GROMACS .gro file of C-alpha atoms in nm:
model
  257
    1MET     CA    1  -0.253   1.456   2.119
    2SER     CA    2  -0.052   1.300   2.396
    3ALA     CA    3   0.295   1.173   2.313
    4ASP     CA    4   0.222   0.865   2.528
    5VAL     CA    5   0.145   0.548   2.333
    6PRO     CA    6  -0.172   0.366   2.453
    7THR     CA    7  -0.115   0.017   2.590
    8ASN     CA    8  -0.306  -0.143   2.299
    9VAL     CA    9  -0.096   0.036   2.035
   10THR     CA   10   0.263  -0.017   1.921
   11LYS     CA   11   0.500   0.228   1.756
   12THR     CA   12   0.676   0.082   1.452
   13ARG     CA   13   0.970   0.231   1.264
   14LEU     CA   14   0.984   0.191   0.885
   15LEU     CA   15   1.240   0.279   0.617
   16GLY     CA   16   1.533   0.235   0.850
   17GLY     CA   17   1.379   0.461   1.113
   18ARG     CA   18   1.276   0.743   0.880
   19VAL     CA   19   0.907   0.683   0.940
   20THR     CA   20   0.696   0.621   1.250
   21CYS     CA   21   0.373   0.423   1.226
   22TYR     CA   22   0.124   0.348   1.505
   23GLN     CA   23  -0.074   0.026   1.483
   24PRO     CA   24  -0.281  -0.206   1.702
   25LYS     CA   25  -0.073  -0.436   1.920
   26ARG     CA   26  -0.299  -0.725   1.818
   27GLY     CA   27  -0.500  -0.786   1.502
   28TYR     CA   28  -0.424  -0.557   1.208
   29ARG     CA   29  -0.050  -0.512   1.152
   30THR     CA   30   0.138  -0.327   0.880
   31ALA     CA   31   0.356  -0.555   0.665
   32VAL     CA   32   0.628  -0.500   0.405
   33ASP     CA   33   0.350  -0.485   0.142
   34ALA     CA   34   0.277  -0.125   0.238
   35VAL     CA   35   0.641  -0.024   0.190
   36LEU     CA   36   0.668  -0.204  -0.145
   37LEU     CA   37   0.348  -0.039  -0.266
   38ALA     CA   38   0.476   0.310  -0.190
   39ALA     CA   39   0.809   0.233  -0.357
   40CYS     CA   40   0.635   0.155  -0.687
   41VAL     CA   41   0.440   0.480  -0.719
   42PRO     CA   42   0.609   0.709  -0.977
   43ALA     CA   43   0.532   1.026  -0.784
   44GLU     CA   44   0.726   1.348  -0.827
   45VAL     CA   45   0.771   1.665  -0.625
   46ASP     CA   46   0.444   1.845  -0.539
   47GLN     CA   47   0.219   1.585  -0.703
   48ARG     CA   48  -0.101   1.463  -0.535
   49ILE     CA   49  -0.149   1.097  -0.446
   50LEU     CA   50  -0.457   0.917  -0.317
   51ASP     CA   51  -0.399   0.616  -0.090
   52ILE     CA   52  -0.720   0.409  -0.088
   53GLY     CA   53  -0.760   0.206   0.229
   54THR     CA   54  -0.466   0.377   0.393
   55GLY     CA   55  -0.503   0.180   0.718
   56ALA     CA   56  -0.261   0.315   0.976
   57GLY     CA   57  -0.095   0.526   0.705
   58ALA     CA   58   0.223   0.325   0.641
   59SER     CA   59   0.219   0.357   0.260
   60ALA     CA   60   0.134   0.726   0.277
   61PHE     CA   61   0.420   0.794   0.520
   62CYS     CA   62   0.672   0.594   0.317
   63LEU     CA   63   0.581   0.776  -0.003
   64ALA     CA   64   0.604   1.115   0.166
   65ALA     CA   65   0.946   1.023   0.305
   66ARG     CA   66   1.075   0.915  -0.037
   67VAL     CA   67   0.931   1.196  -0.251
   68GLU     CA   68   0.998   1.545  -0.117
   69GLY     CA   69   0.693   1.770  -0.139
   70ALA     CA   70   0.449   1.496  -0.244
   71LYS     CA   71   0.103   1.545  -0.094
   72VAL     CA   72  -0.092   1.235   0.004
   73THR     CA   73  -0.459   1.191   0.089
   74GLY     CA   74  -0.539   0.871   0.275
   75LEU     CA   75  -0.894   0.735   0.263
   76GLU     CA   76  -0.979   0.481   0.535
   77LEU     CA   77  -1.310   0.310   0.607
   78GLN     CA   78  -1.230   0.211   0.966
   79ARG     CA   79  -1.228   0.498   1.210
   80PRO     CA   80  -0.987   0.331   1.459
   81LEU     CA   81  -0.723   0.292   1.187
   82ALA     CA   82  -0.784   0.644   1.057
   83THR     CA   83  -0.720   0.773   1.409
   84LEU     CA   84  -0.387   0.588   1.424
   85ALA     CA   85  -0.296   0.727   1.082
   86GLU     CA   86  -0.371   1.079   1.204
   87ARG     CA   87  -0.144   1.019   1.502
   88GLY     CA   88   0.128   0.905   1.263
   89VAL     CA   89   0.089   1.219   1.053
   90GLU     CA   90   0.161   1.427   1.360
   91ALA     CA   91   0.451   1.209   1.477
   92ASN     CA   92   0.621   1.232   1.139
   93GLY     CA   93   0.562   1.606   1.100
   94TYR     CA   94   0.355   1.560   0.783
   95GLN     CA   95   0.061   1.783   0.879
   96SER     CA   96   0.108   2.000   0.569
   97ARG     CA   97   0.159   1.705   0.333
   98ILE     CA   98  -0.072   1.422   0.441
   99GLU     CA   99  -0.446   1.435   0.503
  100ILE     CA  100  -0.638   1.139   0.645
  101ILE     CA  101  -1.008   1.110   0.560
  102ALA     CA  102  -1.245   0.858   0.719
  103GLY     CA  103  -1.485   0.742   0.449
  104ASP     CA  104  -1.616   0.469   0.221
  105LEU     CA  105  -1.501   0.433  -0.140
  106LEU     CA  106  -1.852   0.317  -0.230
  107GLU     CA  107  -1.986   0.648  -0.100
  108PRO     CA  108  -1.687   0.881  -0.144
  109PRO     CA  109  -1.665   1.199   0.062
  110GLU     CA  110  -1.753   1.506  -0.146
  111CYS     CA  111  -1.408   1.649  -0.085
  112LEU     CA  112  -1.259   1.380  -0.311
  113ALA     CA  113  -1.308   1.513  -0.662
  114PRO     CA  114  -1.285   1.269  -0.954
  115ALA     CA  115  -0.979   1.293  -1.179
  116SER     CA  116  -0.798   1.517  -0.927
  117PHE     CA  117  -0.498   1.300  -0.830
  118ASP     CA  118  -0.174   1.250  -1.020
  119HIS     CA  119  -0.140   0.896  -0.882
  120VAL     CA  120  -0.352   0.648  -0.688
  121MET     CA  121  -0.225   0.356  -0.481
  122ALA     CA  122  -0.406   0.082  -0.290
  123ASN     CA  123  -0.358  -0.239  -0.095
  124PRO     CA  124  -0.709  -0.391  -0.120
  125PRO     CA  125  -0.824  -0.680   0.100
  126TYR     CA  126  -0.662  -0.995  -0.034
  127VAL     CA  127  -0.938  -1.248   0.036
  128LYS     CA  128  -1.258  -1.265  -0.168
  129ALA     CA  129  -1.581  -1.219   0.022
  130GLY     CA  130  -1.711  -1.552   0.148
  131LYS     CA  131  -1.375  -1.726   0.109
  132GLY     CA  132  -1.138  -1.850   0.378
  133ASN     CA  133  -1.173  -1.798   0.751
  134PRO     CA  134  -1.186  -1.430   0.852
  135PRO     CA  135  -0.965  -1.335   1.149
  136PRO     CA  136  -1.155  -1.300   1.478
  137ASP     CA  137  -1.037  -0.940   1.517
  138PRO     CA  138  -1.297  -0.726   1.333
  139VAL     CA  139  -1.051  -0.454   1.229
  140LYS     CA  140  -0.810  -0.709   1.082
  141ALA     CA  141  -1.097  -0.897   0.917
  142LEU     CA  142  -1.215  -0.587   0.732
  143ALA     CA  143  -0.860  -0.513   0.620
  144MET     CA  144  -0.801  -0.867   0.490
  145VAL     CA  145  -1.139  -0.986   0.358
  146GLU     CA  146  -1.354  -0.803   0.103
  147GLY     CA  147  -1.663  -0.642   0.247
  148ARG     CA  148  -1.927  -0.455   0.048
  149ALA     CA  149  -1.654  -0.320  -0.178
  150LYS     CA  150  -1.516  -0.594  -0.402
  151LEU     CA  151  -1.183  -0.576  -0.586
  152ILE     CA  152  -1.345  -0.438  -0.902
  153ASP     CA  153  -1.500  -0.158  -0.692
  154TRP     CA  154  -1.154  -0.060  -0.566
  155LEU     CA  155  -1.015  -0.055  -0.920
  156THR     CA  156  -1.310   0.137  -1.063
  157PHE     CA  157  -1.283   0.398  -0.788
  158ALA     CA  158  -0.907   0.429  -0.842
  159ALA     CA  159  -0.956   0.488  -1.213
  160ALA     CA  160  -1.223   0.748  -1.145
  161MET     CA  161  -1.002   0.944  -0.905
  162VAL     CA  162  -0.680   0.958  -1.109
  163LYS     CA  163  -0.613   1.220  -1.375
  164PRO     CA  164  -0.583   1.121  -1.741
  165LYS     CA  165  -0.229   0.984  -1.798
  166GLY     CA  166  -0.189   0.935  -1.423
  167SER     CA  167  -0.087   0.606  -1.265
  168ILE     CA  168  -0.262   0.348  -1.049
  169THR     CA  169  -0.050   0.112  -0.837
  170ILE     CA  170  -0.198  -0.192  -0.662
  171ILE     CA  171  -0.038  -0.465  -0.452
  172HIS     CA  172  -0.228  -0.792  -0.419
  173ARG     CA  173  -0.192  -1.165  -0.387
  174ALA     CA  174  -0.006  -1.309  -0.684
  175GLU     CA  175  -0.293  -1.543  -0.774
  176ARG     CA  176  -0.523  -1.242  -0.817
  177GLY     CA  177  -0.280  -1.043  -1.029
  178ASP     CA  178  -0.464  -1.122  -1.353
  179GLU     CA  179  -0.787  -1.008  -1.189
  180VAL     CA  180  -0.625  -0.674  -1.108
  181VAL     CA  181  -0.495  -0.639  -1.464
  182SER     CA  182  -0.831  -0.716  -1.625
  183GLY     CA  183  -1.012  -0.481  -1.386
  184LEU     CA  184  -0.778  -0.193  -1.463
  185ALA     CA  185  -0.800  -0.258  -1.837
  186ALA     CA  186  -1.180  -0.256  -1.814
  187ASN     CA  187  -1.154   0.092  -1.662
  188GLY     CA  188  -0.949   0.240  -1.943
  189CYS     CA  189  -0.600   0.178  -1.807
  190GLY     CA  190  -0.310   0.038  -2.006
  191ALA     CA  191   0.070   0.019  -2.037
  192ILE     CA  192   0.045  -0.221  -1.742
  193GLU     CA  193   0.350  -0.349  -1.555
  194MET     CA  194   0.355  -0.642  -1.313
  195LEU     CA  195   0.623  -0.702  -1.050
  196PRO     CA  196   0.600  -1.044  -0.880
  197VAL     CA  197   0.735  -1.054  -0.523
  198ALA     CA  198   0.881  -1.381  -0.395
  199PRO     CA  199   1.004  -1.462  -0.041
  200LYS     CA  200   1.309  -1.650  -0.176
  201SER     CA  201   1.476  -1.704  -0.512
  202ASP     CA  202   1.357  -2.065  -0.527
  203GLY     CA  203   1.006  -1.984  -0.407
  204VAL     CA  204   0.678  -1.897  -0.572
  205ALA     CA  205   0.572  -1.531  -0.583
  206LYS     CA  206   0.327  -1.449  -0.305
  207ARG     CA  207   0.248  -1.091  -0.405
  208THR     CA  208   0.225  -0.893  -0.727
  209VAL     CA  209   0.253  -0.519  -0.772
  210VAL     CA  210   0.051  -0.397  -1.068
  211ARG     CA  211   0.098  -0.048  -1.212
  212ALA     CA  212  -0.114   0.096  -1.491
  213TRP     CA  213  -0.171   0.431  -1.656
  214LYS     CA  214  -0.511   0.586  -1.724
  215ASP     CA  215  -0.589   0.649  -2.091
  216LYS     CA  216  -0.260   0.497  -2.205
  217LYS     CA  217  -0.217   0.201  -2.436
  218GLY     CA  218   0.055  -0.061  -2.443
  219GLU     CA  219   0.123  -0.427  -2.383
  220THR     CA  220   0.136  -0.574  -2.035
  221LEU     CA  221   0.495  -0.619  -1.915
  222THR     CA  222   0.596  -0.866  -1.643
  223HIS     CA  223   0.924  -0.786  -1.467
  224THR     CA  224   1.168  -1.030  -1.313
  225ALA     CA  225   1.049  -1.114  -0.963
  226LEU     CA  226   1.169  -0.912  -0.667
  227VAL     CA  227   1.325  -1.158  -0.420
  228LEU     CA  228   1.296  -1.047  -0.058
  229HIS     CA  229   1.521  -1.285   0.133
  230VAL     CA  230   1.844  -1.478   0.102
  231ASP     CA  231   1.969  -1.752   0.334
  232LEU     CA  232   2.313  -1.688   0.481
  233ASP     CA  233   2.550  -1.950   0.618
  234ALA     CA  234   2.592  -1.862   0.984
  235GLY     CA  235   2.827  -2.132   1.108
  236ASN     CA  236   2.610  -2.385   1.292
  237GLY     CA  237   2.293  -2.275   1.119
  238HIS     CA  238   2.137  -2.047   0.865
  239ARG     CA  239   2.025  -1.689   0.893
  240ARG     CA  240   1.780  -1.514   0.666
  241ALA     CA  241   1.852  -1.160   0.550
  242TYR     CA  242   1.703  -0.919   0.300
  243THR     CA  243   1.849  -0.925  -0.049
  244GLU     CA  244   2.042  -0.616  -0.156
  245VAL     CA  245   1.751  -0.486  -0.362
  246ALA     CA  246   1.495  -0.550  -0.088
  247GLU     CA  247   1.723  -0.382   0.167
  248SER     CA  248   1.755  -0.072  -0.053
  249VAL     CA  249   1.375  -0.042  -0.071
  250LEU     CA  250   1.260  -0.149   0.275
  251ARG     CA  251   1.532   0.033   0.470
  252GLY     CA  252   1.696   0.264   0.220
  253ALA     CA  253   1.376   0.423   0.082
  254GLU     CA  254   1.470   0.352  -0.280
  255SER     CA  255   1.206   0.325  -0.551
  256LEU     CA  256   1.097   0.023  -0.755
  257LEU     CA  257   0.976  -0.008  -1.115
   0.00000   0.00000   0.00000
C-alpha cells in the first residue's frame, strides 16, 4: 500500500502520537469516545479482544498500544472504513496483532467463533433507528444511526462472542446507559460498572462507559464521573484544557476503571 495519503483521507495521531489513524476528511470522524472505550477494557498481555464496529480502527489501535501483546480483531460492516483500518494496521506496525474483518454482526463471518474472546468492546451507533436526522454522508449515517442491527443485537452478539468470565465494554450516550445495562443483564452479564463522562465539572454527562462480566453476579456500581475539560484563566479570556485524568488517558495511554 502506498505511503501517500489520498486527498479524501486525513492522518490523525492519537495517544500523544503513539498511534496513527486514517479517516475520511469529511463525514465519519474518530472522536475521544474511541480512546476512552479502549482505556476501559481490562485486557492483559496476549489476551484476545473483539472490537465490534471497529470503524477506522482507533479503539483497536489504542488498546494495542496500551497493552503489550494484546491481539485485537476488528469487525466492521462498512468496507470503506475497514480499508482505512487495514491501512492503520500497517502504519502502526500491528500486522501480527490486529486483524480487520469486513462483516455484519447479524450474519457473523464463520471465522469468528462464539465464546472465543477474552474481552469484547464496542461503540454502537448512538441514535435509535427512525430517530433524529441522519447525517447526509452515508458512511457517517451508518456509524451514528442504528441500521438493521439494533442496540440489543450488538449486546447479544457481544455476549455470545466473549468467554465465560470475560468482560464486555460499551460506550454510549448517557441517556441510553440503562438500556445498555438491561441488555447486558438479559444476556447473562453482571458485576456491571458505569462510568459517566462529562465535558465539564458543572455539566451533565454526555457519555457513559458500561463494563460487565459474562456469567458473573454482583450489583451495578456507578463511578464518579470522568470530567474531560477544565477552564483556565488565560489573562484576557479563558482557555479550555483537558483535566489531569483525561490527559493521562487521552495522551498518556493510561487505563480507566
